[in-house]
Amino acid sequence: MDWKTWCNKSFNPKADDDLPQTMTRLVALAGPSCSGKSSLARLVAEALGQAPILSTDAYYRDLSHLSPEQRTKRNFDHPDAVDHDLLAAQLTLLRAGQPILVPRYDFENHVRQSGADLLEPGPWVVVEGLFLLHWPEVREQLSYRFYLDASEQLCLERRLERDQKQRGRSRESILEQYQNTVLPMRRSYLQADARFAQLSLDGALSLDALLEQVLTVLPGNDPDKAAKGNP
């Protein structure tokens, strides 16, 4: 049995026809790189009672069949870089209240690592990632769809700060990738995906303001209590 089959089936003891009614609501945060998705996802998850967070970063395709030089030439900002079939399958399980095995990805070498991380859903799961609204089979699993936008300049400034401090990259390499792949893919795909969101958010706003907007849409949540740290 290959890795993908194992990951799909290990925690799926029931046939599709026997899956229970939806037990988990999936809150999706999509949008361009460095728009603030990860930071907002943490706040939303906390406000929802420490809901688990699933990042689509875990679903980049395994490039172990390519040489290291070939891997560096791949466009990781294109939707095809993500294994959306596996993502859709696992979101289906989460919606049914079933746990999944989240793949581990080595970003330095662009390969999928051995093993996986167990994610057990509760009433809510927060899902964040660039292209969550791009694929119909993924979109249909999402209970609430938000698109977090920010200007190209603001995203670039945040990316420069993040990648230089956290990933040890040079300013030149960051700018080259941004101009060659990040920006073109944003304009070609992400901006079009925004139309599938139930609500678009302005990433230039404070995280507290964004959290309030999200919680206003979600049923059974009081934005005022969440803002006071009392979700």
JSON list of N, CA and C in Angstrom, two decimals, residues 23-83:
[
{"chain": "A", "resi": 23, "resn": "MET", "atom": "N", "xyz": [-20.18, 16.30, 11.34]},
{"chain": "A", "resi": 23, "resn": "MET", "atom": "CA", "xyz": [-20.00, 16.56, 12.76]},
{"chain": "A", "resi": 23, "resn": "MET", "atom": "C", "xyz": [-19.07, 17.74, 12.99]},
{"chain": "A", "resi": 24, "resn": "THR", "atom": "N", "xyz": [-18.31, 18.12, 12.00]},
{"chain": "A", "resi": 24, "resn": "THR", "atom": "CA", "xyz": [-17.29, 19.14, 12.15]},
{"chain": "A", "resi": 24, "resn": "THR", "atom": "C", "xyz": [-17.48, 20.24, 11.11]},
{"chain": "A", "resi": 25, "resn": "ARG", "atom": "N", "xyz": [-17.37, 21.47, 11.54]},
{"chain": "A", "resi": 25, "resn": "ARG", "atom": "CA", "xyz": [-17.42, 22.60, 10.62]},
{"chain": "A", "resi": 25, "resn": "ARG", "atom": "C", "xyz": [-16.01, 23.04, 10.30]},
{"chain": "A", "resi": 26, "resn": "LEU", "atom": "N", "xyz": [-15.73, 23.20, 9.02]},
{"chain": "A", "resi": 26, "resn": "LEU", "atom": "CA", "xyz": [-14.40, 23.60, 8.56]},
{"chain": "A", "resi": 26, "resn": "LEU", "atom": "C", "xyz": [-14.42, 25.08, 8.20]},
{"chain": "A", "resi": 27, "resn": "VAL", "atom": "N", "xyz": [-13.59, 25.86, 8.88]},
{"chain": "A", "resi": 27, "resn": "VAL", "atom": "CA", "xyz": [-13.47, 27.29, 8.64]},
{"chain": "A", "resi": 27, "resn": "VAL", "atom": "C", "xyz": [-12.21, 27.52, 7.81]},
{"chain": "A", "resi": 28, "resn": "ALA", "atom": "N", "xyz": [-12.36, 28.02, 6.59]},
{"chain": "A", "resi": 28, "resn": "ALA", "atom": "CA", "xyz": [-11.24, 28.15, 5.66]},
{"chain": "A", "resi": 28, "resn": "ALA", "atom": "C", "xyz": [-10.78, 29.60, 5.56]},
{"chain": "A", "resi": 29, "resn": "LEU", "atom": "N", "xyz": [-9.46, 29.78, 5.65]},
{"chain": "A", "resi": 29, "resn": "LEU", "atom": "CA", "xyz": [-8.82, 31.07, 5.44]},
{"chain": "A", "resi": 29, "resn": "LEU", "atom": "C", "xyz": [-7.87, 30.94, 4.26]},
{"chain": "A", "resi": 30, "resn": "ALA", "atom": "N", "xyz": [-8.25, 31.53, 3.13]},
{"chain": "A", "resi": 30, "resn": "ALA", "atom": "CA", "xyz": [-7.42, 31.50, 1.93]},
{"chain": "A", "resi": 30, "resn": "ALA", "atom": "C", "xyz": [-6.88, 32.89, 1.66]},
{"chain": "A", "resi": 31, "resn": "GLY", "atom": "N", "xyz": [-5.94, 32.98, 0.71]},
{"chain": "A", "resi": 31, "resn": "GLY", "atom": "CA", "xyz": [-5.42, 34.29, 0.35]},
{"chain": "A", "resi": 31, "resn": "GLY", "atom": "C", "xyz": [-3.94, 34.24, 0.04]},
{"chain": "A", "resi": 32, "resn": "PRO", "atom": "N", "xyz": [-3.38, 35.34, -0.44]},
{"chain": "A", "resi": 32, "resn": "PRO", "atom": "CA", "xyz": [-1.99, 35.37, -0.87]},
{"chain": "A", "resi": 32, "resn": "PRO", "atom": "C", "xyz": [-1.00, 35.17, 0.26]},
{"chain": "A", "resi": 33, "resn": "SER", "atom": "N", "xyz": [0.22, 34.83, -0.12]},
{"chain": "A", "resi": 33, "resn": "SER", "atom": "CA", "xyz": [1.29, 34.62, 0.84]},
{"chain": "A", "resi": 33, "resn": "SER", "atom": "C", "xyz": [1.54, 35.90, 1.65]},
{"chain": "A", "resi": 34, "resn": "CYS", "atom": "N", "xyz": [1.65, 35.73, 2.97]},
{"chain": "A", "resi": 34, "resn": "CYS", "atom": "CA", "xyz": [1.94, 36.83, 3.90]},
{"chain": "A", "resi": 34, "resn": "CYS", "atom": "C", "xyz": [0.80, 37.83, 4.01]},
{"chain": "A", "resi": 35, "resn": "SER", "atom": "N", "xyz": [-0.41, 37.38, 3.75]},
{"chain": "A", "resi": 35, "resn": "SER", "atom": "CA", "xyz": [-1.57, 38.24, 3.98]},
{"chain": "A", "resi": 35, "resn": "SER", "atom": "C", "xyz": [-2.02, 38.19, 5.43]},
{"chain": "A", "resi": 36, "resn": "GLY", "atom": "N", "xyz": [-1.49, 37.22, 6.20]},
{"chain": "A", "resi": 36, "resn": "GLY", "atom": "CA", "xyz": [-1.83, 37.10, 7.61]},
{"chain": "A", "resi": 36, "resn": "GLY", "atom": "C", "xyz": [-2.66, 35.89, 7.97]},
{"chain": "A", "resi": 37, "resn": "LYS", "atom": "N", "xyz": [-2.74, 34.91, 7.06]},
{"chain": "A", "resi": 37, "resn": "LYS", "atom": "CA", "xyz": [-3.61, 33.75, 7.27]},
{"chain": "A", "resi": 37, "resn": "LYS", "atom": "C", "xyz": [-3.24, 32.95, 8.52]},
{"chain": "A", "resi": 38, "resn": "SER", "atom": "N", "xyz": [-1.96, 32.66, 8.68]},
{"chain": "A", "resi": 38, "resn": "SER", "atom": "CA", "xyz": [-1.54, 31.81, 9.80]},
{"chain": "A", "resi": 38, "resn": "SER", "atom": "C", "xyz": [-1.80, 32.50, 11.14]},
{"chain": "A", "resi": 39, "resn": "SER", "atom": "N", "xyz": [-1.51, 33.78, 11.22]},
{"chain": "A", "resi": 39, "resn": "SER", "atom": "CA", "xyz": [-1.74, 34.52, 12.46]},
{"chain": "A", "resi": 39, "resn": "SER", "atom": "C", "xyz": [-3.22, 34.59, 12.79]},
{"chain": "A", "resi": 40, "resn": "LEU", "atom": "N", "xyz": [-4.04, 34.86, 11.79]},
{"chain": "A", "resi": 40, "resn": "LEU", "atom": "CA", "xyz": [-5.48, 34.92, 12.01]},
{"chain": "A", "resi": 40, "resn": "LEU", "atom": "C", "xyz": [-6.03, 33.55, 12.36]},
{"chain": "A", "resi": 41, "resn": "ALA", "atom": "N", "xyz": [-5.51, 32.51, 11.72]},
{"chain": "A", "resi": 41, "resn": "ALA", "atom": "CA", "xyz": [-5.97, 31.14, 12.00]},
{"chain": "A", "resi": 41, "resn": "ALA", "atom": "C", "xyz": [-5.77, 30.79, 13.46]},
{"chain": "A", "resi": 42, "resn": "ARG", "atom": "N", "xyz": [-4.64, 31.19, 14.03]},
{"chain": "A", "resi": 42, "resn": "ARG", "atom": "CA", "xyz": [-4.38, 30.89, 15.44]},
{"chain": "A", "resi": 42, "resn": "ARG", "atom": "C", "xyz": [-5.40, 31.59, 16.35]},
{"chain": "A", "resi": 43, "resn": "LEU", "atom": "N", "xyz": [-5.73, 32.83, 16.03]},
{"chain": "A", "resi": 43, "resn": "LEU", "atom": "CA", "xyz": [-6.70, 33.55, 16.85]},
{"chain": "A", "resi": 43, "resn": "LEU", "atom": "C", "xyz": [-8.10, 32.95, 16.72]},
{"chain": "A", "resi": 44, "resn": "VAL", "atom": "N", "xyz": [-8.48, 32.61, 15.49]},
{"chain": "A", "resi": 44, "resn": "VAL", "atom": "CA", "xyz": [-9.79, 32.00, 15.28]},
{"chain": "A", "resi": 44, "resn": "VAL", "atom": "C", "xyz": [-9.88, 30.66, 16.01]},
{"chain": "A", "resi": 45, "resn": "ALA", "atom": "N", "xyz": [-8.83, 29.87, 15.91]},
{"chain": "A", "resi": 45, "resn": "ALA", "atom": "CA", "xyz": [-8.82, 28.56, 16.58]},
{"chain": "A", "resi": 45, "resn": "ALA", "atom": "C", "xyz": [-8.96, 28.72, 18.09]},
{"chain": "A", "resi": 46, "resn": "GLU", "atom": "N", "xyz": [-8.27, 29.70, 18.65]},
{"chain": "A", "resi": 46, "resn": "GLU", "atom": "CA", "xyz": [-8.36, 29.95, 20.09]},
{"chain": "A", "resi": 46, "resn": "GLU", "atom": "C", "xyz": [-9.77, 30.38, 20.47]},
{"chain": "A", "resi": 47, "resn": "ALA", "atom": "N", "xyz": [-10.36, 31.25, 19.66]},
{"chain": "A", "resi": 47, "resn": "ALA", "atom": "CA", "xyz": [-11.72, 31.73, 19.95]},
{"chain": "A", "resi": 47, "resn": "ALA", "atom": "C", "xyz": [-12.75, 30.61, 19.85]},
{"chain": "A", "resi": 48, "resn": "LEU", "atom": "N", "xyz": [-12.44, 29.59, 19.07]},
{"chain": "A", "resi": 48, "resn": "LEU", "atom": "CA", "xyz": [-13.36, 28.46, 18.90]},
{"chain": "A", "resi": 48, "resn": "LEU", "atom": "C", "xyz": [-13.05, 27.32, 19.87]},
{"chain": "A", "resi": 49, "resn": "GLY", "atom": "N", "xyz": [-12.38, 27.66, 20.96]},
{"chain": "A", "resi": 49, "resn": "GLY", "atom": "CA", "xyz": [-12.12, 26.64, 21.97]},
{"chain": "A", "resi": 49, "resn": "GLY", "atom": "C", "xyz": [-10.92, 25.78, 21.66]},
{"chain": "A", "resi": 50, "resn": "GLN", "atom": "N", "xyz": [-9.84, 26.40, 21.17]},
{"chain": "A", "resi": 50, "resn": "GLN", "atom": "CA", "xyz": [-8.61, 25.69, 20.81]},
{"chain": "A", "resi": 50, "resn": "GLN", "atom": "C", "xyz": [-8.87, 24.64, 19.72]},
{"chain": "A", "resi": 51, "resn": "ALA", "atom": "N", "xyz": [-9.57, 25.06, 18.70]},
{"chain": "A", "resi": 51, "resn": "ALA", "atom": "CA", "xyz": [-9.83, 24.16, 17.56]},
{"chain": "A", "resi": 51, "resn": "ALA", "atom": "C", "xyz": [-8.51, 23.81, 16.88]},
{"chain": "A", "resi": 52, "resn": "PRO", "atom": "N", "xyz": [-8.38, 22.60, 16.35]},
{"chain": "A", "resi": 52, "resn": "PRO", "atom": "CA", "xyz": [-7.17, 22.24, 15.61]},
{"chain": "A", "resi": 52, "resn": "PRO", "atom": "C", "xyz": [-7.05, 23.05, 14.33]},
{"chain": "A", "resi": 53, "resn": "ILE", "atom": "N", "xyz": [-5.81, 23.24, 13.89]},
{"chain": "A", "resi": 53, "resn": "ILE", "atom": "CA", "xyz": [-5.53, 23.99, 12.67]},
{"chain": "A", "resi": 53, "resn": "ILE", "atom": "C", "xyz": [-4.87, 23.05, 11.66]},
{"chain": "A", "resi": 54, "resn": "LEU", "atom": "N", "xyz": [-5.34, 23.09, 10.44]},
{"chain": "A", "resi": 54, "resn": "LEU", "atom": "CA", "xyz": [-4.76, 22.32, 9.35]},
{"chain": "A", "resi": 54, "resn": "LEU", "atom": "C", "xyz": [-4.24, 23.29, 8.30]},
{"chain": "A", "resi": 55, "resn": "SER", "atom": "N", "xyz": [-2.95, 23.19, 7.97]},
{"chain": "A", "resi": 55, "resn": "SER", "atom": "CA", "xyz": [-2.36, 24.05, 6.94]},
{"chain": "A", "resi": 55, "resn": "SER", "atom": "C", "xyz": [-2.13, 23.25, 5.67]},
{"chain": "A", "resi": 56, "resn": "THR", "atom": "N", "xyz": [-2.47, 23.86, 4.54]},
{"chain": "A", "resi": 56, "resn": "THR", "atom": "CA", "xyz": [-2.25, 23.17, 3.27]},
{"chain": "A", "resi": 56, "resn": "THR", "atom": "C", "xyz": [-0.77, 23.07, 2.93]},
{"chain": "A", "resi": 57, "resn": "ASP", "atom": "N", "xyz": [0.09, 23.73, 3.71]},
{"chain": "A", "resi": 57, "resn": "ASP", "atom": "CA", "xyz": [1.54, 23.58, 3.50]},
{"chain": "A", "resi": 57, "resn": "ASP", "atom": "C", "xyz": [1.96, 22.12, 3.63]},
{"chain": "A", "resi": 58, "resn": "ALA", "atom": "N", "xyz": [1.21, 21.34, 4.38]},
{"chain": "A", "resi": 58, "resn": "ALA", "atom": "CA", "xyz": [1.55, 19.93, 4.58]},
{"chain": "A", "resi": 58, "resn": "ALA", "atom": "C", "xyz": [1.30, 19.09, 3.34]},
{"chain": "A", "resi": 59, "resn": "TYR", "atom": "N", "xyz": [0.62, 19.65, 2.35]},
{"chain": "A", "resi": 59, "resn": "TYR", "atom": "CA", "xyz": [0.17, 18.85, 1.21]},
{"chain": "A", "resi": 59, "resn": "TYR", "atom": "C", "xyz": [0.93, 19.14, -0.08]},
{"chain": "A", "resi": 60, "resn": "TYR", "atom": "N", "xyz": [2.08, 19.79, 0.03]},
{"chain": "A", "resi": 60, "resn": "TYR", "atom": "CA", "xyz": [2.91, 19.94, -1.17]},
{"chain": "A", "resi": 60, "resn": "TYR", "atom": "C", "xyz": [3.33, 18.56, -1.66]},
{"chain": "A", "resi": 61, "resn": "ARG", "atom": "N", "xyz": [3.46, 18.45, -2.96]},
{"chain": "A", "resi": 61, "resn": "ARG", "atom": "CA", "xyz": [3.76, 17.14, -3.56]},
{"chain": "A", "resi": 61, "resn": "ARG", "atom": "C", "xyz": [5.18, 16.70, -3.24]},
{"chain": "A", "resi": 62, "resn": "ASP", "atom": "N", "xyz": [5.31, 15.40, -3.10]},
{"chain": "A", "resi": 62, "resn": "ASP", "atom": "CA", "xyz": [6.60, 14.78, -2.86]},
{"chain": "A", "resi": 62, "resn": "ASP", "atom": "C", "xyz": [7.42, 14.80, -4.15]},
{"chain": "A", "resi": 63, "resn": "LEU", "atom": "N", "xyz": [8.60, 15.43, -4.09]},
{"chain": "A", "resi": 63, "resn": "LEU", "atom": "CA", "xyz": [9.46, 15.52, -5.28]},
{"chain": "A", "resi": 63, "resn": "LEU", "atom": "C", "xyz": [10.71, 14.65, -5.14]},
{"chain": "A", "resi": 64, "resn": "SER", "atom": "N", "xyz": [10.61, 13.60, -4.34]},
{"chain": "A", "resi": 64, "resn": "SER", "atom": "CA", "xyz": [11.78, 12.75, -4.11]},
{"chain": "A", "resi": 64, "resn": "SER", "atom": "C", "xyz": [12.24, 12.04, -5.38]},
{"chain": "A", "resi": 65, "resn": "HIS", "atom": "N", "xyz": [11.37, 11.96, -6.39]},
{"chain": "A", "resi": 65, "resn": "HIS", "atom": "CA", "xyz": [11.74, 11.31, -7.64]},
{"chain": "A", "resi": 65, "resn": "HIS", "atom": "C", "xyz": [12.59, 12.22, -8.53]},
{"chain": "A", "resi": 66, "resn": "LEU", "atom": "N", "xyz": [12.73, 13.48, -8.15]},
{"chain": "A", "resi": 66, "resn": "LEU", "atom": "CA", "xyz": [13.53, 14.43, -8.92]},
{"chain": "A", "resi": 66, "resn": "LEU", "atom": "C", "xyz": [14.87, 14.67, -8.24]},
{"chain": "A", "resi": 67, "resn": "SER", "atom": "N", "xyz": [15.84, 15.10, -9.03]},
{"chain": "A", "resi": 67, "resn": "SER", "atom": "CA", "xyz": [17.13, 15.46, -8.46]},
{"chain": "A", "resi": 67, "resn": "SER", "atom": "C", "xyz": [16.99, 16.76, -7.68]},
{"chain": "A", "resi": 68, "resn": "PRO", "atom": "N", "xyz": [17.89, 17.03, -6.73]},
{"chain": "A", "resi": 68, "resn": "PRO", "atom": "CA", "xyz": [17.82, 18.29, -5.98]},
{"chain": "A", "resi": 68, "resn": "PRO", "atom": "C", "xyz": [17.79, 19.52, -6.90]},
{"chain": "A", "resi": 69, "resn": "GLU", "atom": "N", "xyz": [18.55, 19.47, -7.98]},
{"chain": "A", "resi": 69, "resn": "GLU", "atom": "CA", "xyz": [18.57, 20.60, -8.90]},
{"chain": "A", "resi": 69, "resn": "GLU", "atom": "C", "xyz": [17.21, 20.77, -9.59]},
{"chain": "A", "resi": 70, "resn": "GLN", "atom": "N", "xyz": [16.60, 19.65, -9.99]},
{"chain": "A", "resi": 70, "resn": "GLN", "atom": "CA", "xyz": [15.29, 19.72, -10.64]},
{"chain": "A", "resi": 70, "resn": "GLN", "atom": "C", "xyz": [14.22, 20.25, -9.68]},
{"chain": "A", "resi": 71, "resn": "ARG", "atom": "N", "xyz": [14.32, 19.89, -8.42]},
{"chain": "A", "resi": 71, "resn": "ARG", "atom": "CA", "xyz": [13.32, 20.33, -7.45]},
{"chain": "A", "resi": 71, "resn": "ARG", "atom": "C", "xyz": [13.32, 21.85, -7.31]},
{"chain": "A", "resi": 72, "resn": "THR", "atom": "N", "xyz": [14.50, 22.45, -7.30]},
{"chain": "A", "resi": 72, "resn": "THR", "atom": "CA", "xyz": [14.58, 23.90, -7.10]},
{"chain": "A", "resi": 72, "resn": "THR", "atom": "C", "xyz": [13.98, 24.68, -8.26]},
{"chain": "A", "resi": 73, "resn": "LYS", "atom": "N", "xyz": [13.80, 24.02, -9.40]},
{"chain": "A", "resi": 73, "resn": "LYS", "atom": "CA", "xyz": [13.25, 24.69, -10.57]},
{"chain": "A", "resi": 73, "resn": "LYS", "atom": "C", "xyz": [11.73, 24.60, -10.64]},
{"chain": "A", "resi": 74, "resn": "ARG", "atom": "N", "xyz": [11.12, 23.88, -9.72]},
{"chain": "A", "resi": 74, "resn": "ARG", "atom": "CA", "xyz": [9.67, 23.75, -9.73]},
{"chain": "A", "resi": 74, "resn": "ARG", "atom": "C", "xyz": [9.01, 25.03, -9.20]},
{"chain": "A", "resi": 75, "resn": "ASN", "atom": "N", "xyz": [7.83, 25.29, -9.69]},
{"chain": "A", "resi": 75, "resn": "ASN", "atom": "CA", "xyz": [7.07, 26.47, -9.26]},
{"chain": "A", "resi": 75, "resn": "ASN", "atom": "C", "xyz": [6.18, 26.08, -8.07]},
{"chain": "A", "resi": 76, "resn": "PHE", "atom": "N", "xyz": [6.61, 26.43, -6.88]},
{"chain": "A", "resi": 76, "resn": "PHE", "atom": "CA", "xyz": [5.87, 26.07, -5.68]},
{"chain": "A", "resi": 76, "resn": "PHE", "atom": "C", "xyz": [4.72, 27.03, -5.38]},
{"chain": "A", "resi": 77, "resn": "ASP", "atom": "N", "xyz": [4.55, 28.04, -6.21]},
{"chain": "A", "resi": 77, "resn": "ASP", "atom": "CA", "xyz": [3.47, 29.00, -6.04]},
{"chain": "A", "resi": 77, "resn": "ASP", "atom": "C", "xyz": [2.32, 28.73, -7.00]},
{"chain": "A", "resi": 78, "resn": "HIS", "atom": "N", "xyz": [2.38, 27.60, -7.72]},
{"chain": "A", "resi": 78, "resn": "HIS", "atom": "CA", "xyz": [1.32, 27.20, -8.64]},
{"chain": "A", "resi": 78, "resn": "HIS", "atom": "C", "xyz": [0.40, 26.20, -7.92]},
{"chain": "A", "resi": 79, "resn": "PRO", "atom": "N", "xyz": [-0.90, 26.23, -8.20]},
{"chain": "A", "resi": 79, "resn": "PRO", "atom": "CA", "xyz": [-1.81, 25.27, -7.55]},
{"chain": "A", "resi": 79, "resn": "PRO", "atom": "C", "xyz": [-1.41, 23.81, -7.74]},
{"chain": "A", "resi": 80, "resn": "ASP", "atom": "N", "xyz": [-0.78, 23.48, -8.86]},
{"chain": "A", "resi": 80, "resn": "ASP", "atom": "CA", "xyz": [-0.40, 22.09, -9.11]},
{"chain": "A", "resi": 80, "resn": "ASP", "atom": "C", "xyz": [0.68, 21.59, -8.16]},
{"chain": "A", "resi": 81, "resn": "ALA", "atom": "N", "xyz": [1.32, 22.50, -7.43]},
{"chain": "A", "resi": 81, "resn": "ALA", "atom": "CA", "xyz": [2.35, 22.08, -6.48]},
{"chain": "A", "resi": 81, "resn": "ALA", "atom": "C", "xyz": [1.75, 21.39, -5.26]},
{"chain": "A", "resi": 82, "resn": "VAL", "atom": "N", "xyz": [0.44, 21.52, -5.10]},
{"chain": "A", "resi": 82, "resn": "VAL", "atom": "CA", "xyz": [-0.26, 20.96, -3.93]},
{"chain": "A", "resi": 82, "resn": "VAL", "atom": "C", "xyz": [-1.02, 19.70, -4.33]},
{"chain": "A", "resi": 83, "resn": "ASP", "atom": "N", "xyz": [-0.93, 18.68, -3.50]},
{"chain": "A", "resi": 83, "resn": "ASP", "atom": "CA", "xyz": [-1.66, 17.43, -3.72]},
{"chain": "A", "resi": 83, "resn": "ASP", "atom": "C", "xyz": [-3.11, 17.63, -3.27]}
]
